[in-house]
mmCIF file with all atom_site columns, C-alpha atoms in Angstrom:
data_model
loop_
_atom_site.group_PDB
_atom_site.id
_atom_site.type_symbol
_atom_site.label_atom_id
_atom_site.label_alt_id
_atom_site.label_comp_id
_atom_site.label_asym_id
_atom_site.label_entity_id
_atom_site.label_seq_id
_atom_site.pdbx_PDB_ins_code
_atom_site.Cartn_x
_atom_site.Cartn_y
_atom_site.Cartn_z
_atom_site.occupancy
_atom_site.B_iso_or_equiv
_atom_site.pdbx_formal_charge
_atom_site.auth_seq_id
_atom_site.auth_comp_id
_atom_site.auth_asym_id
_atom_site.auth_atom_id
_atom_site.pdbx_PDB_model_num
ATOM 1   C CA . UNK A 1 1   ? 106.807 189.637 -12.770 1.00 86.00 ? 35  UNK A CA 1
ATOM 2   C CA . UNK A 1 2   ? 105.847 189.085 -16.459 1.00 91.00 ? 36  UNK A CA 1
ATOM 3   C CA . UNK A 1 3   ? 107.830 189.663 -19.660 1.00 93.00 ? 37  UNK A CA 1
ATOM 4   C CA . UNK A 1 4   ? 105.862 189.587 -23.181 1.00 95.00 ? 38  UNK A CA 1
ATOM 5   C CA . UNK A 1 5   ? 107.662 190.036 -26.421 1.00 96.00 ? 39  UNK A CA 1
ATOM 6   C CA . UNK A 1 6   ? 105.565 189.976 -29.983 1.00 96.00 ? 40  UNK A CA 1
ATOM 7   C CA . UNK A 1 7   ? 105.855 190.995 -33.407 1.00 97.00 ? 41  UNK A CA 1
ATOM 8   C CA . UNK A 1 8   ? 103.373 192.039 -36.163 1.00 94.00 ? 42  UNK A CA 1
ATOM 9   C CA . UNK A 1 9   ? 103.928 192.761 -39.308 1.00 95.00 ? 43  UNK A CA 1
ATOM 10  C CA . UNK A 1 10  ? 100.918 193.651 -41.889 1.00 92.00 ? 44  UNK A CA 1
ATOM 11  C CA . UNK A 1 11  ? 101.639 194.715 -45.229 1.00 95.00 ? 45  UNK A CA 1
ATOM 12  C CA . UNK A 1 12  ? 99.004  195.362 -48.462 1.00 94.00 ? 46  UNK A CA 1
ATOM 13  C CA . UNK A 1 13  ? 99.858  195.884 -51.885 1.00 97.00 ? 47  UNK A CA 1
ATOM 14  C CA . UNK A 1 14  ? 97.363  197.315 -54.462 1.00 96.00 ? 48  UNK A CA 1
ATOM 15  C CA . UNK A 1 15  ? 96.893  197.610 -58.106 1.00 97.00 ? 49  UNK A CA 1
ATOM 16  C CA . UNK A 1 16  ? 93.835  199.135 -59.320 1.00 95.00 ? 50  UNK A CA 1
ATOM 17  C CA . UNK A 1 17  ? 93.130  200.456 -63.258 1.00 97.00 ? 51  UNK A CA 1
ATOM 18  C CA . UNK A 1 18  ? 89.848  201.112 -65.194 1.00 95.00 ? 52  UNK A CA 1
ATOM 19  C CA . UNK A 1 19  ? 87.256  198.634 -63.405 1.00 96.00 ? 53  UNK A CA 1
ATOM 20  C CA . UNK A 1 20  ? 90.084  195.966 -62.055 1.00 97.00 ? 54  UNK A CA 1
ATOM 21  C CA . UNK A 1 21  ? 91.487  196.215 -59.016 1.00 96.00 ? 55  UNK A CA 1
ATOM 22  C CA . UNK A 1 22  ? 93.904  193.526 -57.236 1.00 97.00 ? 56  UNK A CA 1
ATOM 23  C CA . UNK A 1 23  ? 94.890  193.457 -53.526 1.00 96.00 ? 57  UNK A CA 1
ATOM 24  C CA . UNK A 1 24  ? 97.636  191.396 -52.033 1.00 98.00 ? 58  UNK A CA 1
ATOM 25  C CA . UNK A 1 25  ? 97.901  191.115 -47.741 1.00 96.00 ? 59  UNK A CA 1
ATOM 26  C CA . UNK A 1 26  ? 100.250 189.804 -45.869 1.00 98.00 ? 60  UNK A CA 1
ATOM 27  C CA . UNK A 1 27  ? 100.001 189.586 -41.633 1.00 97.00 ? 61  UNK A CA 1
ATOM 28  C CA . UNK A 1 28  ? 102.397 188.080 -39.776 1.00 98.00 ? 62  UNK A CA 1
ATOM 29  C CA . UNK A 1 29  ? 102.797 187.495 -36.132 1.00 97.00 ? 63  UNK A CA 1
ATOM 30  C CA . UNK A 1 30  ? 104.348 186.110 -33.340 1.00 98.00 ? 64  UNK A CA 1
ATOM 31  C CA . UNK A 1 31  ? 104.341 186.616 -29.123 1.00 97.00 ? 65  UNK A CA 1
ATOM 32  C CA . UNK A 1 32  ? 105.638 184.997 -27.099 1.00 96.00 ? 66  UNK A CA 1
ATOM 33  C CA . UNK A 1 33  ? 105.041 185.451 -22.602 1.00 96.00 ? 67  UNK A CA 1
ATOM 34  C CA . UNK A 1 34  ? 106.487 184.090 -19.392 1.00 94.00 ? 68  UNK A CA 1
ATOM 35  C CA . UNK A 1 35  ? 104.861 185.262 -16.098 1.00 93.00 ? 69  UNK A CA 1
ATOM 36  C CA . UNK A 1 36  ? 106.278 184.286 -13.237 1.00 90.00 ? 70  UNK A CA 1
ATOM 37  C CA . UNK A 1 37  ? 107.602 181.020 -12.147 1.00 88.00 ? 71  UNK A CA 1
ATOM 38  C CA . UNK A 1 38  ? 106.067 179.488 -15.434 1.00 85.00 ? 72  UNK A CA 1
ATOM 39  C CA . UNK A 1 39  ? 107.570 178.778 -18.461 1.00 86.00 ? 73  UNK A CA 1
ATOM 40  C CA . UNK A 1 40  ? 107.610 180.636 -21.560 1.00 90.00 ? 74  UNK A CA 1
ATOM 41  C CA . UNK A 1 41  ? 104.701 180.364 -23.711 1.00 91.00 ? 75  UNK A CA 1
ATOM 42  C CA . UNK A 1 42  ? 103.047 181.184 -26.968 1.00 94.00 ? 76  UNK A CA 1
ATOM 43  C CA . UNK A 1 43  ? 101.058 184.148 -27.232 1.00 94.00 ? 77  UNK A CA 1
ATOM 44  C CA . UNK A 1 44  ? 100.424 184.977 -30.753 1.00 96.00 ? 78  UNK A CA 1
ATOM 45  C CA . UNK A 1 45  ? 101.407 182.762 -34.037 1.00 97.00 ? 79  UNK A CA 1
ATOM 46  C CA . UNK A 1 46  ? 99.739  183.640 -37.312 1.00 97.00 ? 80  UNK A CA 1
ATOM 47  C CA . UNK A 1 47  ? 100.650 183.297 -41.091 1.00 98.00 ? 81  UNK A CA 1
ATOM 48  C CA . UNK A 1 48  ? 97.995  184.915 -43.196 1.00 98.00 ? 82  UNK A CA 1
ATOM 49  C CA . UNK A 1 49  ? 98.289  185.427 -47.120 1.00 98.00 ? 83  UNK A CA 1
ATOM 50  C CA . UNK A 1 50  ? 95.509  186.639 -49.488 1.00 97.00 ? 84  UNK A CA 1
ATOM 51  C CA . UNK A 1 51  ? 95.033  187.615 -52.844 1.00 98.00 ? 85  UNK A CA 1
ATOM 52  C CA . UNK A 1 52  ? 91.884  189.140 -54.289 1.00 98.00 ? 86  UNK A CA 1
ATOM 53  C CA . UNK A 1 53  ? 91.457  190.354 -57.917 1.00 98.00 ? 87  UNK A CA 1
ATOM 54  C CA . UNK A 1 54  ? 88.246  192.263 -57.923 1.00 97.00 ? 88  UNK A CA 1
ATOM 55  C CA . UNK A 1 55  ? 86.153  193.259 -61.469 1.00 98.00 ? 89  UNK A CA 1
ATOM 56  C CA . UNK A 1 56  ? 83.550  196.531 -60.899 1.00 97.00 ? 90  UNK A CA 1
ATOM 57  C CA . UNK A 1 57  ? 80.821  195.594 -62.232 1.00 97.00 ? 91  UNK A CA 1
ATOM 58  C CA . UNK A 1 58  ? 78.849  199.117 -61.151 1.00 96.00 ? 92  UNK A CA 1
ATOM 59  C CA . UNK A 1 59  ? 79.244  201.233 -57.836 1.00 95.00 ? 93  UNK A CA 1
ATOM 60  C CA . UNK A 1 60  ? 80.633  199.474 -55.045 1.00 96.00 ? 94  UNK A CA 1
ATOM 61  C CA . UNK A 1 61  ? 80.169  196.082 -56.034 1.00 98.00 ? 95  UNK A CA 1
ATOM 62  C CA . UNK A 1 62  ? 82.749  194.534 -57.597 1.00 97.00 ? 96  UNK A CA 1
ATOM 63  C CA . UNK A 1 63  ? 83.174  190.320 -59.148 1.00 98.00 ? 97  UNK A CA 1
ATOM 64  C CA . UNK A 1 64  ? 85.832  189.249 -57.264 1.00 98.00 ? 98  UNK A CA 1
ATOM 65  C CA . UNK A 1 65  ? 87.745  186.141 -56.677 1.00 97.00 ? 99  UNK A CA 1
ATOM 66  C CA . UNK A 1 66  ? 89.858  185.921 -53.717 1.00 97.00 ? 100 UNK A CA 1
ATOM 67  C CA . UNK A 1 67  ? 92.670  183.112 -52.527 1.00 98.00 ? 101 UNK A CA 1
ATOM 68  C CA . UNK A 1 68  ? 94.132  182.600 -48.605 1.00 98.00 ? 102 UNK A CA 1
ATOM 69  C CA . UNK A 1 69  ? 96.594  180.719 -46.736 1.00 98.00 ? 103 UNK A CA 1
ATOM 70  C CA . UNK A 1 70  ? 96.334  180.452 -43.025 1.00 98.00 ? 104 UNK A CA 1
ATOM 71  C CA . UNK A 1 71  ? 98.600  178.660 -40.798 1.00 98.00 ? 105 UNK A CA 1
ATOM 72  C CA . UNK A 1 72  ? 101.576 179.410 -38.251 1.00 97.00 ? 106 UNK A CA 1
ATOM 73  C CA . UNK A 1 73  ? 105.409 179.588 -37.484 1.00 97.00 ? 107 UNK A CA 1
ATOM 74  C CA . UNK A 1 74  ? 105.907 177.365 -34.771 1.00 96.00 ? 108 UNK A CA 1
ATOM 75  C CA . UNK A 1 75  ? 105.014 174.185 -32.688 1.00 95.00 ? 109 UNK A CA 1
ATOM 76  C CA . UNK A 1 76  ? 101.471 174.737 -30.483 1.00 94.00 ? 110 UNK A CA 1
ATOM 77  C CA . UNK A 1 77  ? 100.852 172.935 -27.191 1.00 92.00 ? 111 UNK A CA 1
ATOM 78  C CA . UNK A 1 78  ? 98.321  172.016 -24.943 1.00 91.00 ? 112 UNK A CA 1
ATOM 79  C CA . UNK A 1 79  ? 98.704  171.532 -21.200 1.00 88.00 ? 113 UNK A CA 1
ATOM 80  C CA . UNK A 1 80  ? 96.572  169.063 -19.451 1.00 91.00 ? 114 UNK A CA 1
ATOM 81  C CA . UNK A 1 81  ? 96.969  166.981 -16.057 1.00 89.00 ? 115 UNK A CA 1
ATOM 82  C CA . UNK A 1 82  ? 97.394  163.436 -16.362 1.00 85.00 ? 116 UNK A CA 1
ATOM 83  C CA . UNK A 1 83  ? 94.564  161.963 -14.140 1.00 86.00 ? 117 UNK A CA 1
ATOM 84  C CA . UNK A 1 84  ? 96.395  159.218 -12.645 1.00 86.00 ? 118 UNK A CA 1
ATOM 85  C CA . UNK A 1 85  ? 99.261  160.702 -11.519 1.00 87.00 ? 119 UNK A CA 1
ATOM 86  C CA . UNK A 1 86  ? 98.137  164.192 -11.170 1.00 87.00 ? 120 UNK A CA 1
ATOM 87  C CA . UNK A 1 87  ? 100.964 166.193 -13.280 1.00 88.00 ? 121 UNK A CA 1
ATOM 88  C CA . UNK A 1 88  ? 101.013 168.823 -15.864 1.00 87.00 ? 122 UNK A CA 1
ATOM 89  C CA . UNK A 1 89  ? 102.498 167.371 -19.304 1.00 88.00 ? 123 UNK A CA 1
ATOM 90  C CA . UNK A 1 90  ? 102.299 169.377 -22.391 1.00 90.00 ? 124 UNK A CA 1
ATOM 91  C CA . UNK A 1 91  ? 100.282 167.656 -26.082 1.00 92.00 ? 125 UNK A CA 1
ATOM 92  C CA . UNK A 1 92  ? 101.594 168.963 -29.394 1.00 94.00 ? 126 UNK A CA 1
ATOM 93  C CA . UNK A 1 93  ? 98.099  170.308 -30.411 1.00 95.00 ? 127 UNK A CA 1
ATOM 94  C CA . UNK A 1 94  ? 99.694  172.058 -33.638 1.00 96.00 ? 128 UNK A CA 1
ATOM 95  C CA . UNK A 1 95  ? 102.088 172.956 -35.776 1.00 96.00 ? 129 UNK A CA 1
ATOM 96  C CA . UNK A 1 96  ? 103.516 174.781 -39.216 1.00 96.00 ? 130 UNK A CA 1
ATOM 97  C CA . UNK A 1 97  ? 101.068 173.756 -41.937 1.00 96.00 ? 131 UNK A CA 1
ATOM 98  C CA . UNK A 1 98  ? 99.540  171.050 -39.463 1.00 96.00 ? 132 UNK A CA 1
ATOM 99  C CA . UNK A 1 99  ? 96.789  172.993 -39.648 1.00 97.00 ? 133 UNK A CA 1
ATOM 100 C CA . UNK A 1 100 ? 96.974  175.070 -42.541 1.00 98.00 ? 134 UNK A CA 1
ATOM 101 C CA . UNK A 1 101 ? 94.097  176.235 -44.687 1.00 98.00 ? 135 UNK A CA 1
ATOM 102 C CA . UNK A 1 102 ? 94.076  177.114 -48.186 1.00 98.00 ? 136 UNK A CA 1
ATOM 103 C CA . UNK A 1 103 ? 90.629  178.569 -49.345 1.00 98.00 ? 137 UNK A CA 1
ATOM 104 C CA . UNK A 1 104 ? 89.907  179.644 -52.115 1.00 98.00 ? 138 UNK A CA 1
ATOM 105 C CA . UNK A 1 105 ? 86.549  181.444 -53.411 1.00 97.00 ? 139 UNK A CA 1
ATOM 106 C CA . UNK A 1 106 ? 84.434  183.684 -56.552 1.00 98.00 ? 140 UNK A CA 1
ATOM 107 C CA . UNK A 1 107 ? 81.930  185.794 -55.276 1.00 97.00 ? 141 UNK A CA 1
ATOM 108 C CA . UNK A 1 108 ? 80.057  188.983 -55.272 1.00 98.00 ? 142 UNK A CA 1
ATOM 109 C CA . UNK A 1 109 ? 81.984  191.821 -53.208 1.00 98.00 ? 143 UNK A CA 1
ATOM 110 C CA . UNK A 1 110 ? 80.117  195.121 -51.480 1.00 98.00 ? 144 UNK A CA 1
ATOM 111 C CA . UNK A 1 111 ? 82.880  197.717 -50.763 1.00 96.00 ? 145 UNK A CA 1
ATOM 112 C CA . UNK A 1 112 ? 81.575  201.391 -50.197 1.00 96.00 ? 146 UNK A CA 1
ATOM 113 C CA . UNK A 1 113 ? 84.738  202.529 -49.195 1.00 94.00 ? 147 UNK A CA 1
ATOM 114 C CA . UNK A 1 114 ? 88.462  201.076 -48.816 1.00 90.00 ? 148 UNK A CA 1
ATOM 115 C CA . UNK A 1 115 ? 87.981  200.627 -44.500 1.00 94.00 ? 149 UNK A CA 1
ATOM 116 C CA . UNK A 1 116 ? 85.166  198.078 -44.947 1.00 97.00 ? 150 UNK A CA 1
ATOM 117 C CA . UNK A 1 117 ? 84.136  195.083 -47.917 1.00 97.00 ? 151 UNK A CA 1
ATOM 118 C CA . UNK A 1 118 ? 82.109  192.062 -47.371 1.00 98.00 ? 152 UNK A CA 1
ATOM 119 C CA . UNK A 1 119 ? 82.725  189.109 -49.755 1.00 98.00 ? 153 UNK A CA 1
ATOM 120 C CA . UNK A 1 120 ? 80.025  185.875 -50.331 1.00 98.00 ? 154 UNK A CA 1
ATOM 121 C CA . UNK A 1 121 ? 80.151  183.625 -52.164 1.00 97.00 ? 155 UNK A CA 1
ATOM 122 C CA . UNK A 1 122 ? 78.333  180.347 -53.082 1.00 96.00 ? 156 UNK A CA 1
ATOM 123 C CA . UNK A 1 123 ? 81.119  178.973 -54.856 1.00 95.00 ? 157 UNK A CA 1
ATOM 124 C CA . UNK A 1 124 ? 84.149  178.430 -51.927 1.00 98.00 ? 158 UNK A CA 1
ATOM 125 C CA . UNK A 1 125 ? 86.735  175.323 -52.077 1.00 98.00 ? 159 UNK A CA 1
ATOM 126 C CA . UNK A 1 126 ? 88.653  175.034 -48.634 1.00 98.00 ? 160 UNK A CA 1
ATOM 127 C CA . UNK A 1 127 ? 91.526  172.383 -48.328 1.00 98.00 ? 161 UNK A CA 1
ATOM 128 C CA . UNK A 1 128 ? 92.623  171.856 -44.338 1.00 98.00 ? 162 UNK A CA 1
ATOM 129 C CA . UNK A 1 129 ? 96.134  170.625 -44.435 1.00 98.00 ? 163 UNK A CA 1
ATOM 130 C CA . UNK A 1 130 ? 97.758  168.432 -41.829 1.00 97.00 ? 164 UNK A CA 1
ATOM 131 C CA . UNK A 1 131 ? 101.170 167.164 -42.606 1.00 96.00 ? 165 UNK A CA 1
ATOM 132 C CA . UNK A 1 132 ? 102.248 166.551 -39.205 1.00 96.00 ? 166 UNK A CA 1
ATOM 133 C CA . UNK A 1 133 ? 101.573 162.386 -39.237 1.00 95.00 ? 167 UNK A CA 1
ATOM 134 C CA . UNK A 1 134 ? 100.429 161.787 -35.082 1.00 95.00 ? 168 UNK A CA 1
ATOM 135 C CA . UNK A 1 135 ? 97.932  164.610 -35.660 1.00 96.00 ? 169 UNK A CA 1
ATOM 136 C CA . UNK A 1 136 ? 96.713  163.035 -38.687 1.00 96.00 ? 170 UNK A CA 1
ATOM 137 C CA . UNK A 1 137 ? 96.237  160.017 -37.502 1.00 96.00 ? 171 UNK A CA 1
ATOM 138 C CA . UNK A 1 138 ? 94.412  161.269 -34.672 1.00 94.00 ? 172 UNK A CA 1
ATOM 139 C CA . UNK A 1 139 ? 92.172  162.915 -37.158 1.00 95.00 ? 173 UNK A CA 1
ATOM 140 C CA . UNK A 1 140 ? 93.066  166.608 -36.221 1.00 95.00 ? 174 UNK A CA 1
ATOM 141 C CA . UNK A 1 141 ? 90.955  169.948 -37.479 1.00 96.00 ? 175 UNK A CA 1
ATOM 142 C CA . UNK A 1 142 ? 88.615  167.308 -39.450 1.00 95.00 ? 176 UNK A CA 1
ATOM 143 C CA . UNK A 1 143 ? 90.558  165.410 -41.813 1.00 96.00 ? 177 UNK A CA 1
ATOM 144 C CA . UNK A 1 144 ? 90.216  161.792 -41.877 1.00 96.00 ? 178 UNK A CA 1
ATOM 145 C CA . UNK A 1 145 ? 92.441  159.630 -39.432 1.00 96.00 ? 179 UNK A CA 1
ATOM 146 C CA . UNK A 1 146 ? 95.858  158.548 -41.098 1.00 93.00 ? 180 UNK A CA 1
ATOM 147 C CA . UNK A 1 147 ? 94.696  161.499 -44.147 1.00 96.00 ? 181 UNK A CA 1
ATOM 148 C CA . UNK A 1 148 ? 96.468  164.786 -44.259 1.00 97.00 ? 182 UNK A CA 1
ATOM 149 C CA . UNK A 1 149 ? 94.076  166.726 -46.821 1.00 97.00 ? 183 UNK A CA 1
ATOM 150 C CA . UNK A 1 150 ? 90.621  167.633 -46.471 1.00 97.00 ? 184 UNK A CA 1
ATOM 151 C CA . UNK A 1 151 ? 88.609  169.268 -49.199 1.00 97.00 ? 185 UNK A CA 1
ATOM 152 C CA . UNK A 1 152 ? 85.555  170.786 -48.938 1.00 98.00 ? 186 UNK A CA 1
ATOM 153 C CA . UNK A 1 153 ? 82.834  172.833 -51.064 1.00 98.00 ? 187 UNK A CA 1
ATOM 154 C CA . UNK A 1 154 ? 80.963  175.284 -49.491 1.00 98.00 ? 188 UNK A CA 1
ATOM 155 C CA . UNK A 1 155 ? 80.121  178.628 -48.925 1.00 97.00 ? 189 UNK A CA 1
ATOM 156 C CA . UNK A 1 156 ? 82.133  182.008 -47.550 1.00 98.00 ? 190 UNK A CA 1
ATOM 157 C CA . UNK A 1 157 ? 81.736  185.498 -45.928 1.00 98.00 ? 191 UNK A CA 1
ATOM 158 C CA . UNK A 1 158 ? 84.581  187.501 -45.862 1.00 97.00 ? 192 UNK A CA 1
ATOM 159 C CA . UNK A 1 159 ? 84.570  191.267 -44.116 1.00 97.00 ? 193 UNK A CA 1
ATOM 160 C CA . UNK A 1 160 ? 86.860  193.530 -43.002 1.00 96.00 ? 194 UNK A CA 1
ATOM 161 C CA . UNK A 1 161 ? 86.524  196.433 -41.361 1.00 97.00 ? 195 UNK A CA 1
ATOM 162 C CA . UNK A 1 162 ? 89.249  199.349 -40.602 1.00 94.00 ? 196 UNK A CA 1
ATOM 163 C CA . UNK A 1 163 ? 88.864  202.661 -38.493 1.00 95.00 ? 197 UNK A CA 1
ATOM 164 C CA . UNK A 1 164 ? 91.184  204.902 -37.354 1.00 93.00 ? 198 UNK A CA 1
ATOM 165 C CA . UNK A 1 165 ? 91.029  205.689 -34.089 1.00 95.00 ? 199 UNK A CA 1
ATOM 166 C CA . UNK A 1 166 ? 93.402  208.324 -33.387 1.00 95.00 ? 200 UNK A CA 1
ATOM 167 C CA . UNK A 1 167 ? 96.888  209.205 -35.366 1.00 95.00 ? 201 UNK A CA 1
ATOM 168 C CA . UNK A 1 168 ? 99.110  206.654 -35.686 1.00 91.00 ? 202 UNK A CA 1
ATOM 169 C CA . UNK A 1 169 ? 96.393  203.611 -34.228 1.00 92.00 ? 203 UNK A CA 1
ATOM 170 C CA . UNK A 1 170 ? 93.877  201.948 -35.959 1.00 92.00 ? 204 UNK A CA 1
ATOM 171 C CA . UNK A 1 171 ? 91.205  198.920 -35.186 1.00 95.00 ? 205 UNK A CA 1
ATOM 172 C CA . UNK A 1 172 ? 90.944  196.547 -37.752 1.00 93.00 ? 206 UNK A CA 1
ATOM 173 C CA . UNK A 1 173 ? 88.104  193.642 -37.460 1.00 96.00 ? 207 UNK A CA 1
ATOM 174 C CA . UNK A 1 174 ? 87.658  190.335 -39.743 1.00 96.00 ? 208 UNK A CA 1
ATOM 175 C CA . UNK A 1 175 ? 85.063  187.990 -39.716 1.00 97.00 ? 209 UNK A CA 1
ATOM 176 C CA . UNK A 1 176 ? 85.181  184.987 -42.015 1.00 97.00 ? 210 UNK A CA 1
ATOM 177 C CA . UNK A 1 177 ? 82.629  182.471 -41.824 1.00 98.00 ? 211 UNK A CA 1
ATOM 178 C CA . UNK A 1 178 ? 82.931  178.824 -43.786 1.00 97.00 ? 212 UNK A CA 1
ATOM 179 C CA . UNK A 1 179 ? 79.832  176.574 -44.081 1.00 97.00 ? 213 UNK A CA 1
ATOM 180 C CA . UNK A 1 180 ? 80.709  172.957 -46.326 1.00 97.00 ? 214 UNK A CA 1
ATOM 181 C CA . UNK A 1 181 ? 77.311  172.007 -48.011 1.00 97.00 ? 215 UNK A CA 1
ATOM 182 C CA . UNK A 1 182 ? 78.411  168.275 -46.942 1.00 91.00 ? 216 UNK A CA 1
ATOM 183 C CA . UNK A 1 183 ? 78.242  168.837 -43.282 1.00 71.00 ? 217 UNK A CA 1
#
């Protein structure tokens, strides 16, 4: 007695010539579930945009500077139980752009192949946007209360990694890891 309903859509466009190569993605998502008696929730919600534009500088290593939005379509709640009078009530815990992540980074890139790449870099601005005013104020995802941009300096890993796993299916992996040199 469950229903689930969600869409993906994941699109790359490449340009590569000489020792310059440029890679646009573009993954979007969206679920939604109801099981049972319960109402209809949010399973998946995702808005992810990158740009890289890569220079070889020999064999599988390439300059590269690289440029991502995160963020998501729709509102994002939280249930909790009120402790005095025991019920369920729903918190708006999120929202489009409230978080939403620009980062934006030069590095050195290792790609032996086009299924895998691993991008660091010592030189990483991130900007955490909250527009939505409550959550601001309540100084949501680290920005300052009553603030709705938060910049940091830092440094990134970016990887990806793609196998197929039969015809028609593949597994696809990312791990992206921000540390601020403030914090």
């Amino acid at each position: 007695n469950s229903l689930s309903l969600s869409g993906l859509s994941n699109s790359t466009i490449k340009y590569a010539k000489d020792k310059i190569s440029w890679e646009n993605t573009f993954e979007f998502a969206y679920g939604i579930i109801k099981q049972g008696d319960a109402s209809v929730e949010k399973s998946d919600d995702k808005i992810e945009i990158s740009s890289k534009l890569g220079r070889e500088l020999k064999t599988h290593w390439n300059l590269a500077g690289d440029v991502e939005f995160r963020s998501q379509f729709s509102l994002g709640y939280e249930k909790i139980t009120d402790p005095v009078t025991n019920m369920e009530k729903e918190i708006l815990v999120s929202e489009f752009l409230s978080p939403g992540y620009v980062v934006s980074t030069i590095g050195i890139e290792y790609k032996p192949r086009e299924e895998f790449f691993v991008l660091f870099s010592t030189i990483t601005g991130k900007t955490t946007i909250v527009l939505n005013d409550e959550l601001s104020d309540a100084g949501a995802f680290g920005v300052k209360p009553g603030k709705n941009i938060r910049n940091q300096l830092g440094s990134y890993l970016k990887s990806m990694l793609k196998v197929p796993v039969m015809e028609n299916i593949t597994f696809q992996t990312k791990l992206n890891l921000f540390s601020a040199y403030k914090d």
